[in-house]
Tab-separated table of C-alpha atoms in Angstrom:
chain	number	residue	atom	x	y	z
A	4	MET	CA	-7.189	20.744	9.986
A	5	ILE	CA	-6.615	19.593	13.568
A	6	SER	CA	-9.429	17.811	15.399
A	7	LEU	CA	-9.955	15.547	18.420
A	8	ALA	CA	-10.869	11.888	17.986
A	9	TRP	CA	-12.368	11.659	21.504
A	10	PRO	CA	-13.365	15.234	22.434
A	11	TRP	CA	-15.614	14.038	25.282
A	12	LEU	CA	-12.472	13.295	27.327
A	13	LEU	CA	-12.040	17.056	27.779
A	14	LEU	CA	-14.757	16.735	30.434
A	15	ALA	CA	-11.997	15.358	32.689
A	16	LEU	CA	-10.270	18.760	32.854
A	17	PRO	CA	-11.993	19.981	36.094
A	18	LEU	CA	-11.462	16.686	37.948
A	19	PRO	CA	-8.556	17.932	40.173
A	20	TRP	CA	-10.515	21.059	41.158
A	21	LEU	CA	-13.648	18.990	41.893
A	22	ALA	CA	-11.612	16.490	43.920
A	23	ARG	CA	-10.154	19.289	46.024
A	24	ARG	CA	-13.558	20.881	46.570
A	25	LEU	CA	-15.629	17.785	47.263
A	26	LEU	CA	-13.280	15.362	49.016
A	27	PRO	CA	-12.390	15.848	52.689
A	28	GLU	CA	-8.904	17.084	53.451
A	29	ALA	CA	-6.385	14.493	54.505
A	30	ARG	CA	-5.399	14.454	58.154
A	31	ALA	CA	-1.969	15.706	59.017
A	32	LEU	CA	0.473	12.852	59.040
A	33	GLN	CA	2.966	12.174	61.828
A	34	GLU	CA	6.615	12.499	60.926
A	35	ALA	CA	7.424	9.348	58.964
A	36	GLY	CA	10.608	7.391	59.368
A	37	LEU	CA	11.031	7.451	55.593
A	38	ARG	CA	10.290	10.633	53.680
A	39	VAL	CA	9.191	10.133	50.107
A	40	PRO	CA	9.440	12.969	47.586
A	41	ASP	CA	5.916	14.186	46.943
A	42	LEU	CA	4.270	16.361	44.324
A	43	ASP	CA	2.547	18.692	46.756
A	44	CYS	CA	1.299	20.736	43.822
A	45	PHE	CA	-1.306	18.056	43.053
A	46	ALA	CA	-3.703	19.443	45.702
A	47	LEU	CA	-1.783	17.787	48.594
A	48	VAL	CA	-0.058	21.048	49.501
A	49	ARG	CA	0.702	22.325	52.947
A	50	GLN	CA	-1.784	24.719	54.457
A	51	ARG	CA	-1.227	28.184	53.057
A	52	ARG	CA	-3.324	31.123	51.988
A	53	ALA	CA	-5.042	31.032	48.604
A	54	SER	CA	-2.980	33.975	47.362
A	55	GLU	CA	0.233	32.090	48.124
A	56	ARG	CA	-0.933	29.026	46.206
A	57	LEU	CA	-1.765	31.165	43.177
A	58	LEU	CA	1.823	32.468	43.140
A	59	ASP	CA	3.341	28.954	43.396
A	60	TRP	CA	4.898	28.147	39.995
A	61	ARG	CA	4.610	24.443	40.709
A	62	ALA	CA	0.830	24.668	40.844
A	63	TRP	CA	0.766	26.296	37.424
A	64	VAL	CA	3.150	23.723	35.976
A	65	ALA	CA	1.010	20.913	37.416
A	66	ALA	CA	-2.122	22.467	35.926
A	67	ILE	CA	-0.503	22.711	32.499
A	68	ALA	CA	0.734	19.102	32.774
A	69	TRP	CA	-2.800	17.938	33.597
A	70	LEU	CA	-4.164	19.922	30.647
A	71	LEU	CA	-1.653	18.290	28.308
A	72	LEU	CA	-2.444	14.798	29.647
A	73	VAL	CA	-6.163	15.273	29.055
A	74	LEU	CA	-5.479	16.712	25.604
A	75	ALA	CA	-3.331	13.688	24.722
A	76	ALA	CA	-6.094	11.349	25.936
A	77	ALA	CA	-8.543	13.140	23.617
A	78	ARG	CA	-6.240	12.071	20.715
A	79	PRO	CA	-5.591	15.185	18.648
A	80	GLU	CA	-5.022	14.405	14.967
A	81	PHE	CA	-4.255	16.213	11.767
A	82	VAL	CA	-6.847	15.581	9.051
A	83	GLY	CA	-5.557	16.284	5.540
A	84	ASP	CA	-7.410	17.402	2.466
A	85	GLU	CA	-9.865	15.044	0.802
A	86	LEU	CA	-8.225	12.716	-1.709
A	87	ASP	CA	-9.601	10.760	-4.644
A	88	VAL	CA	-8.399	7.161	-4.350
A	89	PRO	CA	-9.327	4.642	-7.046
A	90	VAL	CA	-9.557	1.116	-5.690
A	91	SER	CA	-10.920	-1.645	-7.897
A	92	GLY	CA	-10.010	-4.764	-5.953
A	93	ARG	CA	-9.241	-6.486	-9.276
A	94	ASN	CA	-6.401	-8.988	-9.662
A	95	LEU	CA	-4.962	-8.526	-13.162
A	96	MET	CA	-2.209	-10.856	-14.382
A	97	LEU	CA	-0.252	-10.262	-17.591
A	98	ALA	CA	1.341	-13.274	-19.302
A	99	VAL	CA	3.822	-12.414	-22.073
A	100	ASP	CA	5.375	-14.895	-24.502
A	101	LEU	CA	9.209	-14.746	-24.671
A	102	SER	CA	9.710	-17.687	-27.017
A	103	GLY	CA	12.118	-17.485	-29.941
A	104	SER	CA	9.432	-16.637	-32.485
A	105	MET	CA	8.795	-13.314	-30.728
A	106	ASP	CA	12.036	-12.188	-32.420
A	107	GLN	CA	10.185	-11.895	-35.738
A	108	LYS	CA	10.452	-8.288	-36.961
A	109	ASP	CA	7.013	-7.765	-38.478
A	110	PHE	CA	5.856	-4.723	-36.455
A	111	ILE	CA	6.432	-1.013	-37.080
A	112	LEU	CA	7.114	1.281	-34.144
A	113	GLY	CA	7.945	4.938	-34.795
A	114	ASN	CA	8.725	4.278	-38.506
A	115	THR	CA	11.157	1.558	-37.450
A	116	ARG	CA	10.670	-2.163	-37.980
A	117	VAL	CA	10.897	-3.912	-34.623
A	118	ASP	CA	10.361	-7.399	-33.264
A	119	ARG	CA	7.112	-8.509	-31.689
A	120	LEU	CA	8.380	-8.326	-28.117
A	121	THR	CA	9.571	-4.714	-28.514
A	122	ALA	CA	6.148	-3.697	-29.831
A	123	THR	CA	4.474	-5.608	-27.001
A	124	LYS	CA	6.611	-3.858	-24.391
A	125	ALA	CA	5.754	-0.412	-25.763
A	126	VAL	CA	2.006	-1.021	-25.845
A	127	ALA	CA	1.698	-3.125	-22.685
A	128	SER	CA	3.719	-0.671	-20.597
A	129	ASP	CA	1.212	2.082	-21.435
A	130	PHE	CA	-1.592	-0.328	-20.549
A	131	ILE	CA	0.009	-1.029	-17.152
A	132	THR	CA	0.348	2.681	-16.426
A	133	ARG	CA	-3.388	3.169	-16.982
A	134	ARG	CA	-4.438	0.361	-14.620
A	135	GLU	CA	-4.590	2.504	-11.485
A	136	GLY	CA	-6.254	0.704	-8.598
A	137	ASP	CA	-5.643	-2.845	-9.907
A	138	ARG	CA	-3.266	-5.352	-8.358
A	139	ILE	CA	-1.075	-6.323	-11.311
A	140	GLY	CA	1.189	-9.330	-11.699
A	141	LEU	CA	3.539	-10.352	-14.508
A	142	ILE	CA	4.197	-13.844	-15.861
A	143	LEU	CA	6.880	-14.455	-18.489
A	144	PHE	CA	6.729	-17.746	-20.347
A	145	GLY	CA	8.514	-19.667	-23.049
A	146	GLU	CA	9.451	-23.292	-22.565
A	147	ARG	CA	8.587	-22.699	-18.893
A	148	ALA	CA	6.449	-20.125	-17.110
A	149	TYR	CA	7.921	-17.839	-14.450
A	150	LEU	CA	6.295	-15.395	-12.067
A	151	GLN	CA	8.289	-12.225	-12.654
A	152	VAL	CA	6.176	-9.948	-10.413
A	153	PRO	CA	3.545	-11.117	-7.898
A	154	LEU	CA	0.284	-9.207	-7.668
A	155	THR	CA	1.041	-5.687	-6.510
A	156	LEU	CA	-0.255	-2.125	-6.629
A	157	ASP	CA	3.229	-0.971	-7.660
A	158	ARG	CA	2.565	-0.539	-11.387
A	159	GLU	CA	5.944	1.082	-12.038
A	160	THR	CA	7.829	-2.020	-10.885
A	161	VAL	CA	5.706	-4.230	-13.147
A	162	ARG	CA	6.337	-1.913	-16.086
A	163	ILE	CA	10.115	-1.778	-15.512
A	164	LEU	CA	10.490	-5.556	-15.184
A	165	LEU	CA	8.456	-6.067	-18.368
A	166	LEU	CA	10.755	-3.677	-20.240
A	167	GLU	CA	13.797	-5.601	-18.943
A	168	ALA	CA	12.534	-8.958	-20.295
A	169	PHE	CA	14.244	-10.402	-23.382
A	170	ILE	CA	13.571	-13.132	-25.893
A	171	GLY	CA	14.752	-16.578	-24.847
A	172	LEU	CA	14.755	-15.727	-21.137
A	173	ALA	CA	12.284	-18.557	-20.473
A	174	GLY	CA	13.333	-20.865	-23.313
A	175	GLU	CA	12.662	-21.064	-27.040
A	176	LYS	CA	9.368	-23.011	-27.026
A	177	THR	CA	5.877	-21.969	-25.860
A	178	ALA	CA	4.127	-23.307	-22.742
A	179	ILE	CA	0.715	-21.628	-22.847
A	180	GLY	CA	-0.901	-24.157	-20.509
A	181	ASP	CA	1.774	-23.700	-17.850
A	182	ALA	CA	1.397	-19.895	-18.000
A	183	ILE	CA	-2.356	-20.132	-17.361
A	184	THR	CA	-1.852	-22.697	-14.587
A	185	LEU	CA	0.706	-20.457	-12.875
A	186	ALA	CA	-1.742	-17.542	-13.006
A	187	VAL	CA	-4.447	-19.757	-11.499
A	188	LYS	CA	-2.107	-20.832	-8.707
A	189	ARG	CA	-0.956	-17.323	-7.812
A	190	ILE	CA	-4.428	-15.813	-7.834
A	191	HIS	CA	-5.870	-18.714	-5.845
A	192	GLU	CA	-3.209	-18.179	-3.173
A	193	GLN	CA	-4.090	-14.527	-2.665
A	194	GLU	CA	-5.504	-13.683	0.762
A	195	GLN	CA	-7.356	-10.626	-0.551
A	196	ASP	CA	-10.988	-11.149	-1.412
A	197	ALA	CA	-10.731	-9.658	-4.887
A	198	GLY	CA	-13.910	-8.998	-6.815
A	199	GLU	CA	-12.516	-9.809	-10.277
A	200	GLN	CA	-9.729	-12.088	-11.494
A	201	VAL	CA	-8.368	-11.400	-14.989
A	202	LEU	CA	-5.508	-12.801	-17.057
A	203	VAL	CA	-4.357	-11.130	-20.291
A	204	LEU	CA	-2.248	-13.671	-22.204
A	205	LEU	CA	-0.226	-12.667	-25.270
A	206	THR	CA	1.457	-15.192	-27.548
A	207	ASP	CA	2.470	-15.604	-31.195
A	208	GLY	CA	2.444	-19.387	-31.455
A	209	ALA	CA	0.968	-22.666	-30.350
A	210	ASN	CA	1.491	-24.705	-27.211
A	211	THR	CA	4.708	-26.658	-27.896
A	212	ALA	CA	6.003	-27.245	-24.357
A	213	GLY	CA	4.911	-27.466	-20.754
A	214	GLU	CA	3.222	-30.045	-18.555
A	215	VAL	CA	-0.383	-28.819	-18.707
A	216	ASP	CA	-2.634	-28.783	-21.747
A	217	PRO	CA	-3.956	-25.225	-22.442
A	218	LEU	CA	-7.601	-26.312	-22.446
A	219	LYS	CA	-7.174	-28.198	-19.185
A	220	ALA	CA	-5.586	-25.067	-17.724
A	221	ALA	CA	-8.575	-23.061	-19.001
A	222	GLU	CA	-10.901	-25.409	-17.093
A	223	LEU	CA	-8.956	-24.726	-13.900
A	224	ALA	CA	-9.168	-20.987	-14.562
A	225	ALA	CA	-12.925	-21.176	-15.066
A	226	GLN	CA	-13.321	-23.051	-11.772
A	227	ILE	CA	-11.830	-20.184	-9.739
A	228	GLY	CA	-13.506	-17.456	-11.778
A	229	LEU	CA	-10.373	-16.358	-13.638
A	230	LYS	CA	-11.333	-14.615	-16.875
A	231	VAL	CA	-8.723	-15.054	-19.617
A	232	HIS	CA	-8.377	-12.589	-22.487
A	233	THR	CA	-6.055	-14.036	-25.148
A	234	ILE	CA	-4.114	-12.035	-27.735
A	235	GLY	CA	-2.612	-13.602	-30.841
A	236	ILE	CA	0.211	-11.419	-32.142
A	237	GLY	CA	1.959	-11.403	-35.506
A	238	ALA	CA	1.526	-10.118	-39.051
A	239	GLU	CA	-0.149	-12.328	-41.664
A	240	GLN	CA	2.061	-11.203	-44.511
A	241	LEU	CA	5.713	-10.258	-44.576
A	242	GLU	CA	7.906	-9.523	-47.581
A	243	VAL	CA	11.336	-11.134	-47.429
A	244	ALA	CA	14.229	-11.574	-49.804
A	245	SER	CA	14.208	-14.732	-51.931
A	246	LEU	CA	17.216	-17.019	-52.253
A	247	LEU	CA	16.937	-16.685	-56.042
A	248	GLY	CA	16.763	-12.915	-55.861
A	249	GLY	CA	13.768	-10.628	-55.705
A	250	ARG	CA	11.131	-10.544	-52.948
A	251	ARG	CA	8.443	-12.981	-51.821
A	252	GLN	CA	5.528	-12.958	-49.356
A	253	ILE	CA	5.415	-15.264	-46.343
A	254	ASN	CA	3.009	-15.751	-43.444
A	255	PRO	CA	5.070	-15.281	-40.255
A	256	SER	CA	2.078	-16.268	-38.106
A	257	ALA	CA	1.524	-19.696	-39.613
A	258	ASP	CA	2.198	-21.361	-36.255
A	259	LEU	CA	-0.343	-19.253	-34.342
A	260	ASP	CA	-3.018	-21.542	-32.854
A	261	GLU	CA	-6.009	-19.221	-33.004
A	262	ASP	CA	-8.523	-22.014	-32.402
A	263	THR	CA	-7.010	-22.912	-29.027
A	264	LEU	CA	-6.683	-19.273	-27.971
A	265	THR	CA	-10.321	-18.665	-28.922
A	266	ARG	CA	-11.514	-21.693	-26.937
A	267	ILE	CA	-9.493	-20.640	-23.887
A	268	ALA	CA	-11.165	-17.231	-23.940
A	269	GLU	CA	-14.646	-18.681	-24.452
A	270	MET	CA	-14.258	-21.243	-21.661
A	271	THR	CA	-13.316	-18.560	-19.140
A	272	GLY	CA	-15.678	-15.786	-20.220
A	273	GLY	CA	-12.958	-13.740	-21.892
A	274	HIS	CA	-12.301	-12.576	-25.435
A	275	TYR	CA	-9.790	-13.484	-28.152
A	276	PHE	CA	-8.059	-10.660	-30.020
A	277	ARG	CA	-5.838	-10.697	-33.092
A	278	ALA	CA	-2.995	-8.165	-33.286
A	279	ARG	CA	-1.517	-7.934	-36.802
A	280	ASP	CA	0.335	-4.651	-36.322
A	281	THR	CA	1.215	-2.080	-33.659
A	282	ALA	CA	-1.955	-0.071	-34.174
A	283	GLY	CA	-4.025	-3.229	-33.826
A	284	LEU	CA	-2.195	-4.155	-30.617
A	285	GLN	CA	-2.850	-0.697	-29.184
A	286	GLU	CA	-6.530	-1.013	-30.064
A	287	ILE	CA	-6.714	-4.400	-28.367
A	288	TYR	CA	-5.357	-3.066	-25.085
A	289	ARG	CA	-7.796	-0.159	-25.355
A	290	LEU	CA	-10.626	-2.689	-25.747
A	291	VAL	CA	-9.355	-4.590	-22.704
A	292	ASP	CA	-9.541	-1.287	-20.802
A	293	GLU	CA	-13.200	-1.061	-21.803
A	294	LEU	CA	-13.944	-4.666	-20.891
A	295	GLU	CA	-12.147	-4.346	-17.539
A	296	PRO	CA	-12.696	-0.666	-16.681
A	297	VAL	CA	-10.613	1.067	-14.050
A	298	GLU	CA	-12.757	2.065	-11.090
A	299	GLU	CA	-13.806	5.686	-10.805
A	300	PRO	CA	-11.995	7.558	-8.022
A	301	GLU	CA	-13.735	7.223	-4.677
A	302	SER	CA	-13.788	10.575	-2.916
A	303	GLY	CA	-14.083	11.067	0.811
A	304	PHE	CA	-10.755	9.663	1.955
A	305	ARG	CA	-8.751	12.006	4.162
A	306	PRO	CA	-5.256	11.123	5.420
A	307	ILE	CA	-5.084	11.268	9.222
A	308	ARG	CA	-1.909	11.698	11.270
A	309	SER	CA	-2.114	11.232	15.031
A	310	LEU	CA	-0.607	14.038	17.166
A	311	PHE	CA	-1.262	12.736	20.700
A	312	HIS	CA	2.450	12.139	21.301
A	313	ILE	CA	3.156	15.893	21.259
A	314	PRO	CA	1.058	16.905	24.318
A	315	LEU	CA	1.924	13.603	26.014
A	316	THR	CA	5.636	14.333	25.701
A	317	GLY	CA	5.088	17.845	27.059
A	318	ALA	CA	3.184	16.469	30.052
A	319	PHE	CA	5.962	13.963	30.835
A	320	VAL	CA	8.563	16.738	30.691
A	321	LEU	CA	6.572	18.930	33.098
A	322	VAL	CA	5.950	16.057	35.529
A	323	ALA	CA	9.670	15.232	35.456
A	324	LEU	CA	10.395	18.899	36.202
A	325	LEU	CA	8.041	18.851	39.202
A	326	ALA	CA	9.572	15.619	40.517
A	327	LEU	CA	13.057	17.092	40.184
A	328	ALA	CA	11.978	20.283	41.982
A	329	SER	CA	10.395	18.245	44.804
A	330	LEU	CA	13.530	16.105	45.167
A	331	ILE	CA	15.788	19.167	45.337
A	332	GLY	CA	13.462	20.745	47.943
A	333	ASN	CA	13.589	17.632	50.127
A	334	LEU	CA	17.380	17.513	49.915
A	335	ARG	CA	17.604	21.149	50.924
A	336	ARG	CA	15.275	20.624	53.881
A	337	ARG	CA	17.289	17.631	55.081
A	338	ARG	CA	20.503	19.606	54.822
A	339	ALA	CA	18.977	22.520	56.718
A	340	ALA	CA	17.684	20.176	59.434
A	341	ARG	CA	21.118	18.531	59.737
A	342	GLU	CA	22.876	21.858	59.997
A	343	GLN	CA	20.376	23.013	62.623
A	344	ALA	CA	20.925	19.847	64.636
A	345	LEU	CA	24.687	20.272	64.511
A	346	ALA	CA	24.406	23.952	65.544
A	347	GLY	CA	22.199	22.997	68.477
């Protein structure tokens, strides 16, 4: 649909006609030493009968040019169909552990035993896809914490860079405190006035590296209103081959510091979750969706594309045509006058 942003400017359309009717006519000028090309079609025409003026193509071109100028001033615009645009204003950071222990193959994905990071990628990537309207960032941590993706609405980029991560990229140890501190720093630096600040931190171990204690980092998060949901990942029982033959049961999650992860969540107003298998991990991310719901689509937004440049360009072309016609007319008159003078 095409509409006018400032339709009241159309009231300027009769201004040239009113000026010609109401203003006194200009006195005839003496022959000037310097003749300047004029646009006599803008009401400053030589005296002629009304019927002659109606047949003058320049008058019609000038009228159309004026119409286009007024139309451009009224700012025509194309208004598209109404769109549903979800906007939550939430800053959501994901922190994923890439330490060496994430290589433990105690998860089942599609009837295949996979390591913890592969299962995390599969579940977290679906979670990212669902977070429409959130600004999402990605932190990868091991012995150090790295900002892989700053907060962005581009969920596909976050998902792709998560899938490209690999174990050991950030070192073999686990720096939980540094990961939380980095999230605090990045969110605190944001210029947007976000309504909610959330960090979802996934790890399978305890804090064994880094410069900041996890609980001290949790205090900093609580000070800026950053809610931290922690996820402890790893099976509690795994059957492995014994050195003496046969099979034995081990606990591959013996190093998981659930007490610290629980305290971090409590201090920041978040929740601690325990993921023992792929189904449990999927359920956890579904629960996070419920705790941090995606905003319902807000209707009423219509894309608008300005079209004023189209009539404005047309008006400039017509004015240039009139100026060119006036210049050619003046040149012809000068040539005729010169030839007459030479003949005389």
